[in-house]
Amino acid sequence: MYYNNKFRRNRPSIRNNESNRRFSRPVNGNRSPHGGQRRSQLEGADINIFIKKANPVVLTESIANIRFEDFNISEILKQNILKHGYSKPTQVQSQAIKPILEGRDVIGLASTGTGKTAAFLIPLIDKIFKDRSQKVLIIAPTRELAIQINEELRSFSYGMGIYSALVIGGANMNRQVQDIRRGSNIVISTPGRLKDLIKRREINLLNFSNIVLDEVDLMVDIGFIADVKYFISQMPKIRQSLFFSATIPPKVQSILQSFVTNPVTISVKFQETSENVDQDVIKILSSEKKVDQLHDLLVKDGFDKVLIFGRTKHGIEKLNKELEFRGFKTGALHGNKNQGQRRRVLESFKQNQIQILLATDVASRGLDIDNVTHVINYDLPQTYEDYIHRIGRTGRAGKMGTALTFVG
Ligand code: AMP
């Protein structure tokens, strides 16, 4: 096994010298060797959509001059926020925390990377701390996102006697049932497992007077729209409802209307344009050389923490094995991995034990990993929206990132 700089690649370098040029001819190719998959809607698109110089903005700076000290929240929570490393609220936090504290329903048009998680967690933790009878249900589209929300929650609520149940698929259900029965104040769930537990009468949504729907557009994309509508039908009529979504396409709108009452709407749009990400393309020289072109990129300086996207589980698995064989430290994240494997690979990427994480779209949306230096679209994403989600994994929290897309 070769590690670090001892890479198993003897072929001459075929680095793509053209990668910095702007192409105006259409994208074609990107044919998956695995067949049978839906073709990307972006095949044939003008490749200029993948080329853009970063226009850095400091994402975590709030535009208003609000400080955490200014919020009417408990002292211990303020201390925990500081200990967590947040000195100043982000824009979505500056705008959302106050109306949530006042009990208003909120629609947050904000994607991951804007600080939306703390925007709803901070006021809800405060609400529970001041009234122990309050129960909060958070519904998130993916297990990884739910785990991240739980981790952030534990850090913010440290020493406050607030407990959570993480109700997600792929993990032991008995433990989750025990956590719910123990009377956790906060349940963080993904739709599939939540539905199972409602059907088994282990969880009754009527007990929750605070509900957060997170990343609703992704939930709808994955196909959970009917489940979300079912959950809403099971909720108490009088409740505080918080709704977060990067975009509001018509299907999301249909959920929104039945969910919130007299809401305050907050829009933090700038993250969607990924202003902190340098975007460029890599011209595929031939399908046989594509993996060598990738190899040549990965050994360059600065490619320290690289997220590579592929379209199929099979394709990701194959590429993972190939890169491992070539001596790279890699891991793969896709729907065929069980929860333990997904958690382990994510952790080793977060801890910089592996240099490269290979992932499919659904497995990775919403991931919050610090300091990803590069996102590489080895296969084209299905839609431009997927593209924006993918490249949003880098250039986060005010840092710079690079996104490179292989085009035919
Ligand atoms: P989110 O949009 O909730 O996924 O958060 C995106 C990233 O921003 C995470 O890495 C957070 O830890 C970070 N973040 C959120 N709020 C703040 C803040 N007020 N100051 C610094 N970093 C923050």
Tab-separated table of C-alpha atoms and ligand atoms in Angstrom, residues 60 68 84-90 93 111-118 148 152 368 370 396-397, ligand 1:
chain	number	residue	atom	x	y	z
A	60	THR	CA	-20.703	34.814	9.061
A	68	PHE	CA	-25.361	37.630	21.147
A	84	HIS	CA	-18.723	27.060	21.017
A	85	GLY	CA	-16.638	29.723	19.292
A	86	TYR	CA	-19.300	32.071	17.949
A	87	SER	CA	-18.539	35.670	18.768
A	88	LYS	CA	-21.062	37.420	16.526
A	89	PRO	CA	-24.402	36.314	15.056
A	90	THR	CA	-24.588	35.636	11.325
A	93	GLN	CA	-29.159	34.553	13.347
A	111	SER	CA	-29.120	27.310	2.927
A	112	THR	CA	-26.493	25.440	4.903
A	113	GLY	CA	-23.469	27.576	5.568
A	114	THR	CA	-25.468	30.590	6.712
A	115	GLY	CA	-25.653	29.570	10.356
A	116	LYS	CA	-29.345	28.630	10.237
A	117	THR	CA	-28.940	25.726	12.667
A	118	ALA	CA	-27.952	27.996	15.542
A	148	GLN	CA	-24.968	17.624	13.101
A	152	GLU	CA	-24.631	21.569	17.868
A	368	ASP	CA	-21.157	20.750	7.355
A	370	ASP	CA	-14.887	22.621	8.054
A	396	ARG	CA	-18.008	28.049	3.999
A	397	ALA	CA	-18.068	30.272	7.042
B	1	AMP	P1	-25.205	26.051	9.219
B	1	AMP	O1	-25.738	26.997	8.163
B	1	AMP	O2	-26.047	26.049	10.439
B	1	AMP	O3	-24.967	24.688	8.628
B	1	AMP	O4	-23.771	26.602	9.701
B	1	AMP	C1	-22.715	26.767	8.819
B	1	AMP	C2	-21.370	26.915	9.503
B	1	AMP	O5	-21.245	28.206	10.081
B	1	AMP	C3	-21.126	25.928	10.620
B	1	AMP	O6	-19.790	25.464	10.501
B	1	AMP	C4	-21.282	26.728	11.864
B	1	AMP	O7	-20.501	26.195	12.917
B	1	AMP	C5	-20.795	28.101	11.437
B	1	AMP	N1	-21.439	29.186	12.186
B	1	AMP	C6	-22.757	29.310	12.436
B	1	AMP	N2	-23.000	30.428	13.156
B	1	AMP	C7	-21.808	31.024	13.375
B	1	AMP	C8	-21.392	32.221	14.064
B	1	AMP	N3	-22.253	33.030	14.649
B	1	AMP	N4	-20.074	32.508	14.070
B	1	AMP	C9	-19.174	31.687	13.463
B	1	AMP	N5	-19.496	30.554	12.801
B	1	AMP	C10	-20.796	30.221	12.744
